[in-house]
């Protein structure tokens, strides 16, 4: 999709119909990276057609992995038998599209003894420093060299198991440790780990490959290194963020959407909140139906948190729905410090949202004494009207799209291609839901 494209939205109409979600954006690319560790080919099913999958496919190809993607069937075949070092300039050309190259390090160190990290891209929603990743790799015995073009990491000898403590349960740092520890000599103890469903599914994949991993109830993961791993065959868990995003679209537009593939166990916290706001849902064998039952939505007090708390990626689309709730809603963001920048466009569309530096909630988070506006107060209901919007990032961008669909009148949404990073066939799905949209050249 060309970056100059603008989506023209004629909003104010309920979204009604059925759509399907496939594998999770926050899992599939990581499973693709894990295939590097195998000495035989891997097969990954339920793979969505999103930009992040394309980027990782290209990065794997640069490293000598043979990638075959059946887009219609959602099946990826990955053969790592000819893994090699990629030219740094080629890796750098792709790095602006994704932060995934950092996770290549452990597998590449095991397979070929070295890895290269260029400058990393991704959504501008808060700090995602790589220093912890580098320190973790050093603790396994890797040598880190900072170059003008990026960072070169090497393993003069086999990596050794270690102890890693995460002061905050970072998903990326947990993934890094898992992908590095599974073939390191000895035992690795990871404390303070993230335990999101996508992490647990990555552990499922690694165990299928031959890894020995145990998870305790106190966020401690123990990994016993093995000498070799084989390929895997696995079906990716569905994308709980995409499912929740469309559910919020149903709520904000007073619509009714059946989401095939939505998985209740991974969405329990979201479903509870959806019900508290006044939305209705019905869990069925094939998915979940979400709808607005009529009448007023209810204001709530909400704090995001790591799993099993309310996911940070759920709060942005939900805030759009909360602009239509009666009373004052309070949302305290504790995971990313700059995630409320997207509310400026909502205010331009008529929403009454104020953001604050204070922790407005029971949880005193790590941003409370710093200069970050990480709490929001939403007063509603307020009618939304069409506006010209530029997408800031993936999740904020989809939230802007929901707002345009809920608003009366015409909106022009620029930078819409960003949404394709994490939402498969979203334009086609809008058509399936009878949305009045058209792509126009800028």
GROMACS .gro file of C-alpha atoms in nm, residues 168-414:
model
  247
  168UNK     CA    1   1.018  -0.510   3.476
  169UNK     CA    2   0.852  -0.806   3.297
  170UNK     CA    3   0.950  -0.698   2.947
  171UNK     CA    4   0.815  -0.915   2.666
  172UNK     CA    5   1.111  -0.844   2.437
  173UNK     CA    6   1.371  -0.918   2.705
  174UNK     CA    7   1.193  -1.242   2.797
  175UNK     CA    8   1.191  -1.349   2.432
  176UNK     CA    9   1.560  -1.264   2.398
  177UNK     CA   10   1.649  -1.474   2.700
  178UNK     CA   11   1.443  -1.773   2.584
  179UNK     CA   12   1.583  -1.770   2.229
  180UNK     CA   13   1.939  -1.748   2.364
  181UNK     CA   14   1.914  -1.985   2.660
  182UNK     CA   15   1.765  -2.290   2.487
  183UNK     CA   16   2.100  -2.389   2.330
  184UNK     CA   17   2.335  -2.235   2.587
  185UNK     CA   18   2.543  -2.478   2.792
  186UNK     CA   19   2.394  -2.538   3.136
  187UNK     CA   20   2.089  -2.392   3.307
  188UNK     CA   21   1.949  -2.040   3.276
  189UNK     CA   22   1.720  -1.895   3.542
  190UNK     CA   23   1.504  -1.603   3.431
  191UNK     CA   24   1.322  -1.416   3.708
  192UNK     CA   25   1.069  -1.137   3.665
  193UNK     CA   26   0.970  -1.279   3.325
  194UNK     CA   27   0.677  -1.176   3.109
  195UNK     CA   28   0.413  -1.448   3.087
  196UNK     CA   29   0.187  -1.316   2.811
  197UNK     CA   30   0.001  -1.577   2.601
  198UNK     CA   31   0.236  -1.499   2.311
  199UNK     CA   32   0.535  -1.582   2.536
  200UNK     CA   33   0.375  -1.910   2.641
  201UNK     CA   34   0.311  -1.999   2.276
  202UNK     CA   35   0.678  -1.928   2.197
  203UNK     CA   36   0.767  -2.167   2.479
  204UNK     CA   37   0.533  -2.422   2.319
  205UNK     CA   38   0.724  -2.387   1.992
  206UNK     CA   39   1.065  -2.417   2.157
  207UNK     CA   40   0.953  -2.724   2.351
  208UNK     CA   41   0.835  -2.885   2.027
  209UNK     CA   42   1.185  -2.820   1.891
  210UNK     CA   43   1.343  -3.008   2.181
  211UNK     CA   44   1.398  -2.735   2.442
  212UNK     CA   45   1.359  -2.804   2.815
  213UNK     CA   46   1.171  -2.513   2.975
  214UNK     CA   47   0.971  -2.491   3.298
  215UNK     CA   48   0.757  -2.198   3.412
  216UNK     CA   49   0.692  -2.131   3.782
  217UNK     CA   50   0.403  -1.933   3.926
  218UNK     CA   51   0.629  -1.648   4.044
  219UNK     CA   52   0.736  -1.533   3.694
  220UNK     CA   53   1.045  -1.755   3.706
  221UNK     CA   54   1.140  -1.952   3.394
  222UNK     CA   55   1.412  -2.218   3.401
  223UNK     CA   56   1.575  -2.325   3.075
  224UNK     CA   57   1.805  -2.626   3.052
  225UNK     CA   58   2.025  -2.584   2.744
  226UNK     CA   59   2.039  -2.862   2.485
  227UNK     CA   60   2.296  -2.940   2.217
  228UNK     CA   61   2.060  -2.920   1.920
  229UNK     CA   62   1.703  -2.842   1.822
  230UNK     CA   63   1.491  -2.962   1.534
  231UNK     CA   64   1.220  -2.790   1.332
  232UNK     CA   65   0.862  -2.753   1.450
  233UNK     CA   66   0.507  -2.773   1.318
  234UNK     CA   67   0.278  -2.532   1.498
  235UNK     CA   68  -0.048  -2.338   1.463
  236UNK     CA   69  -0.017  -1.981   1.590
  237UNK     CA   70  -0.253  -1.857   1.860
  238UNK     CA   71  -0.501  -1.596   1.733
  239UNK     CA   72  -0.436  -1.223   1.762
  240UNK     CA   73  -0.608  -1.102   2.078
  241UNK     CA   74  -0.517  -0.739   2.003
  242UNK     CA   75  -0.683  -0.739   1.663
  243UNK     CA   76  -0.989  -0.916   1.804
  244UNK     CA   77  -1.023  -0.657   2.081
  245UNK     CA   78  -0.972  -0.372   1.833
  246UNK     CA   79  -1.265  -0.486   1.619
  247UNK     CA   80  -1.472  -0.544   1.935
  248UNK     CA   81  -1.412  -0.181   2.033
  249UNK     CA   82  -1.512  -0.077   1.682
  250UNK     CA   83  -1.844  -0.256   1.729
  251UNK     CA   84  -1.895  -0.073   2.058
  252UNK     CA   85  -1.794   0.272   1.932
  253UNK     CA   86  -2.014   0.250   1.619
  254UNK     CA   87  -2.311   0.083   1.798
  255UNK     CA   88  -2.255  -0.218   1.575
  256UNK     CA   89  -2.252  -0.599   1.587
  257UNK     CA   90  -1.943  -0.796   1.478
  258UNK     CA   91  -1.871  -1.169   1.489
  259UNK     CA   92  -1.495  -1.229   1.507
  260UNK     CA   93  -1.404  -1.575   1.386
  261UNK     CA   94  -1.091  -1.702   1.558
  262UNK     CA   95  -1.122  -1.482   1.869
  263UNK     CA   96  -1.012  -1.691   2.168
  264UNK     CA   97  -1.177  -1.644   2.506
  265UNK     CA   98  -0.896  -1.769   2.738
  266UNK     CA   99  -0.653  -1.507   2.605
  267UNK     CA  100  -0.910  -1.226   2.634
  268UNK     CA  101  -1.069  -1.283   2.976
  269UNK     CA  102  -0.951  -0.950   3.119
  270UNK     CA  103  -1.067  -0.761   2.811
  271UNK     CA  104  -1.405  -0.937   2.811
  272UNK     CA  105  -1.465  -0.841   3.174
  273UNK     CA  106  -1.393  -0.476   3.095
  274UNK     CA  107  -1.602  -0.485   2.777
  275UNK     CA  108  -1.896  -0.608   2.985
  276UNK     CA  109  -1.841  -0.340   3.255
  277UNK     CA  110  -1.854  -0.068   2.989
  278UNK     CA  111  -2.191  -0.200   2.879
  279UNK     CA  112  -2.097  -0.404   2.574
  280UNK     CA  113  -2.237  -0.749   2.512
  281UNK     CA  114  -2.058  -1.057   2.384
  282UNK     CA  115  -2.131  -1.422   2.315
  283UNK     CA  116  -1.856  -1.686   2.310
  284UNK     CA  117  -1.908  -1.949   2.043
  285UNK     CA  118  -1.702  -2.244   1.920
  286UNK     CA  119  -1.571  -2.056   1.615
  287UNK     CA  120  -1.518  -1.716   1.775
  288UNK     CA  121  -1.681  -1.436   1.972
  289UNK     CA  122  -1.968  -1.203   1.879
  290UNK     CA  123  -1.943  -0.846   2.013
  291UNK     CA  124  -2.224  -0.592   1.999
  292UNK     CA  125  -2.363  -0.268   2.140
  293UNK     CA  126  -2.697  -0.350   2.308
  294UNK     CA  127  -2.837   0.004   2.283
  295UNK     CA  128  -2.871   0.267   2.554
  296UNK     CA  129  -2.584   0.438   2.735
  297UNK     CA  130  -2.238   0.293   2.778
  298UNK     CA  131  -2.092   0.314   3.130
  299UNK     CA  132  -1.781   0.502   3.241
  300UNK     CA  133  -1.505   0.301   3.408
  301UNK     CA  134  -1.172   0.332   3.590
  302UNK     CA  135  -0.900   0.128   3.421
  303UNK     CA  136  -0.527   0.063   3.462
  304UNK     CA  137  -0.317  -0.115   3.203
  305UNK     CA  138  -0.065  -0.371   3.319
  306UNK     CA  139   0.137  -0.670   3.206
  307UNK     CA  140  -0.043  -1.003   3.168
  308UNK     CA  141  -0.277  -1.104   3.323
  309UNK     CA  142  -0.368  -0.736   3.357
  310UNK     CA  143  -0.546  -0.520   3.100
  311UNK     CA  144  -0.318  -0.511   2.797
  312UNK     CA  145  -0.172  -0.175   2.693
  313UNK     CA  146  -0.258  -0.245   2.329
  314UNK     CA  147  -0.626  -0.272   2.424
  315UNK     CA  148  -0.658   0.071   2.585
  316UNK     CA  149  -0.631   0.288   2.273
  317UNK     CA  150  -0.928   0.141   2.082
  318UNK     CA  151  -1.126   0.119   2.406
  319UNK     CA  152  -1.073   0.491   2.474
  320UNK     CA  153  -1.254   0.567   2.148
  321UNK     CA  154  -1.555   0.372   2.277
  322UNK     CA  155  -1.527   0.546   2.616
  323UNK     CA  156  -1.581   0.883   2.447
  324UNK     CA  157  -1.938   0.755   2.401
  325UNK     CA  158  -1.980   0.641   2.764
  326UNK     CA  159  -2.184   0.841   3.016
  327UNK     CA  160  -1.974   1.008   3.287
  328UNK     CA  161  -1.603   1.030   3.362
  329UNK     CA  162  -1.371   0.743   3.269
  330UNK     CA  163  -1.014   0.728   3.396
  331UNK     CA  164  -0.739   0.533   3.221
  332UNK     CA  165  -0.393   0.495   3.380
  333UNK     CA  166  -0.125   0.368   3.138
  334UNK     CA  167   0.158   0.188   3.320
  335UNK     CA  168   0.338   0.005   3.037
  336UNK     CA  169   0.438   0.270   2.779
  337UNK     CA  170   0.490   0.628   2.886
  338UNK     CA  171   0.389   0.805   2.562
  339UNK     CA  172   0.079   0.616   2.459
  340UNK     CA  173  -0.173   0.900   2.486
  341UNK     CA  174  -0.040   1.109   2.199
  342UNK     CA  175  -0.314   0.965   1.979
  343UNK     CA  176  -0.583   1.144   2.186
  344UNK     CA  177  -0.501   1.480   2.022
  345UNK     CA  178  -0.680   1.370   1.705
  346UNK     CA  179  -0.978   1.250   1.910
  347UNK     CA  180  -1.004   1.593   2.074
  348UNK     CA  181  -1.001   1.752   1.728
  349UNK     CA  182  -1.298   1.528   1.645
  350UNK     CA  183  -1.494   1.650   1.948
  351UNK     CA  184  -1.387   1.416   2.227
  352UNK     CA  185  -1.341   1.556   2.578
  353UNK     CA  186  -1.012   1.399   2.693
  354UNK     CA  187  -0.759   1.542   2.934
  355UNK     CA  188  -0.418   1.383   2.998
  356UNK     CA  189  -0.217   1.413   3.320
  357UNK     CA  190   0.131   1.340   3.457
  358UNK     CA  191  -0.004   1.196   3.782
  359UNK     CA  192  -0.085   0.828   3.842
  360UNK     CA  193  -0.465   0.837   3.842
  361UNK     CA  194  -0.525   0.495   3.990
  362UNK     CA  195  -0.429   0.256   4.266
  363UNK     CA  196  -0.105   0.149   4.100
  364UNK     CA  197   0.193   0.379   4.158
  365UNK     CA  198   0.378   0.306   3.835
  366UNK     CA  199   0.735   0.376   3.723
  367UNK     CA  200   0.623   0.691   3.533
  368UNK     CA  201   0.462   0.861   3.836
  369UNK     CA  202   0.754   1.087   3.931
  370UNK     CA  203   0.854   1.169   3.575
  371UNK     CA  204   0.736   1.416   3.314
  372UNK     CA  205   0.510   1.180   3.117
  373UNK     CA  206   0.140   1.235   3.055
  374UNK     CA  207   0.033   0.878   3.121
  375UNK     CA  208  -0.317   0.915   3.270
  376UNK     CA  209  -0.629   1.019   3.082
  377UNK     CA  210  -0.974   1.138   3.188
  378UNK     CA  211  -1.249   1.094   2.930
  379UNK     CA  212  -1.581   1.276   2.973
  380UNK     CA  213  -1.875   1.157   2.771
  381UNK     CA  214  -2.075   1.097   2.579
  382UNK     CA  215  -1.952   1.342   2.317
  383UNK     CA  216  -2.055   1.328   1.951
  384UNK     CA  217  -1.756   1.284   1.719
  385UNK     CA  218  -1.731   1.465   1.387
  386UNK     CA  219  -1.520   1.394   1.080
  387UNK     CA  220  -1.169   1.536   1.052
  388UNK     CA  221  -0.840   1.506   0.866
  389UNK     CA  222  -0.616   1.264   1.058
  390UNK     CA  223  -0.260   1.137   1.017
  391UNK     CA  224  -0.189   0.793   1.162
  392UNK     CA  225   0.086   0.818   1.433
  393UNK     CA  226   0.157   0.449   1.497
  394UNK     CA  227   0.001   0.105   1.460
  395UNK     CA  228  -0.241   0.085   1.754
  396UNK     CA  229  -0.311   0.457   1.772
  397UNK     CA  230  -0.372   0.453   1.398
  398UNK     CA  231  -0.635   0.179   1.418
  399UNK     CA  232  -0.797   0.373   1.702
  400UNK     CA  233  -0.813   0.680   1.479
  401UNK     CA  234  -0.978   0.463   1.215
  402UNK     CA  235  -1.240   0.352   1.470
  403UNK     CA  236  -1.304   0.715   1.561
  404UNK     CA  237  -1.351   0.806   1.194
  405UNK     CA  238  -1.597   0.518   1.155
  406UNK     CA  239  -1.791   0.635   1.462
  407UNK     CA  240  -1.788   1.006   1.370
  408UNK     CA  241  -2.061   1.182   1.177
  409UNK     CA  242  -1.945   1.312   0.839
  410UNK     CA  243  -1.633   1.259   0.633
  411UNK     CA  244  -1.281   1.192   0.761
  412UNK     CA  245  -0.959   1.161   0.563
  413UNK     CA  246  -0.708   0.929   0.729
  414UNK     CA  247  -0.351   0.968   0.601
   0.00000   0.00000   0.00000
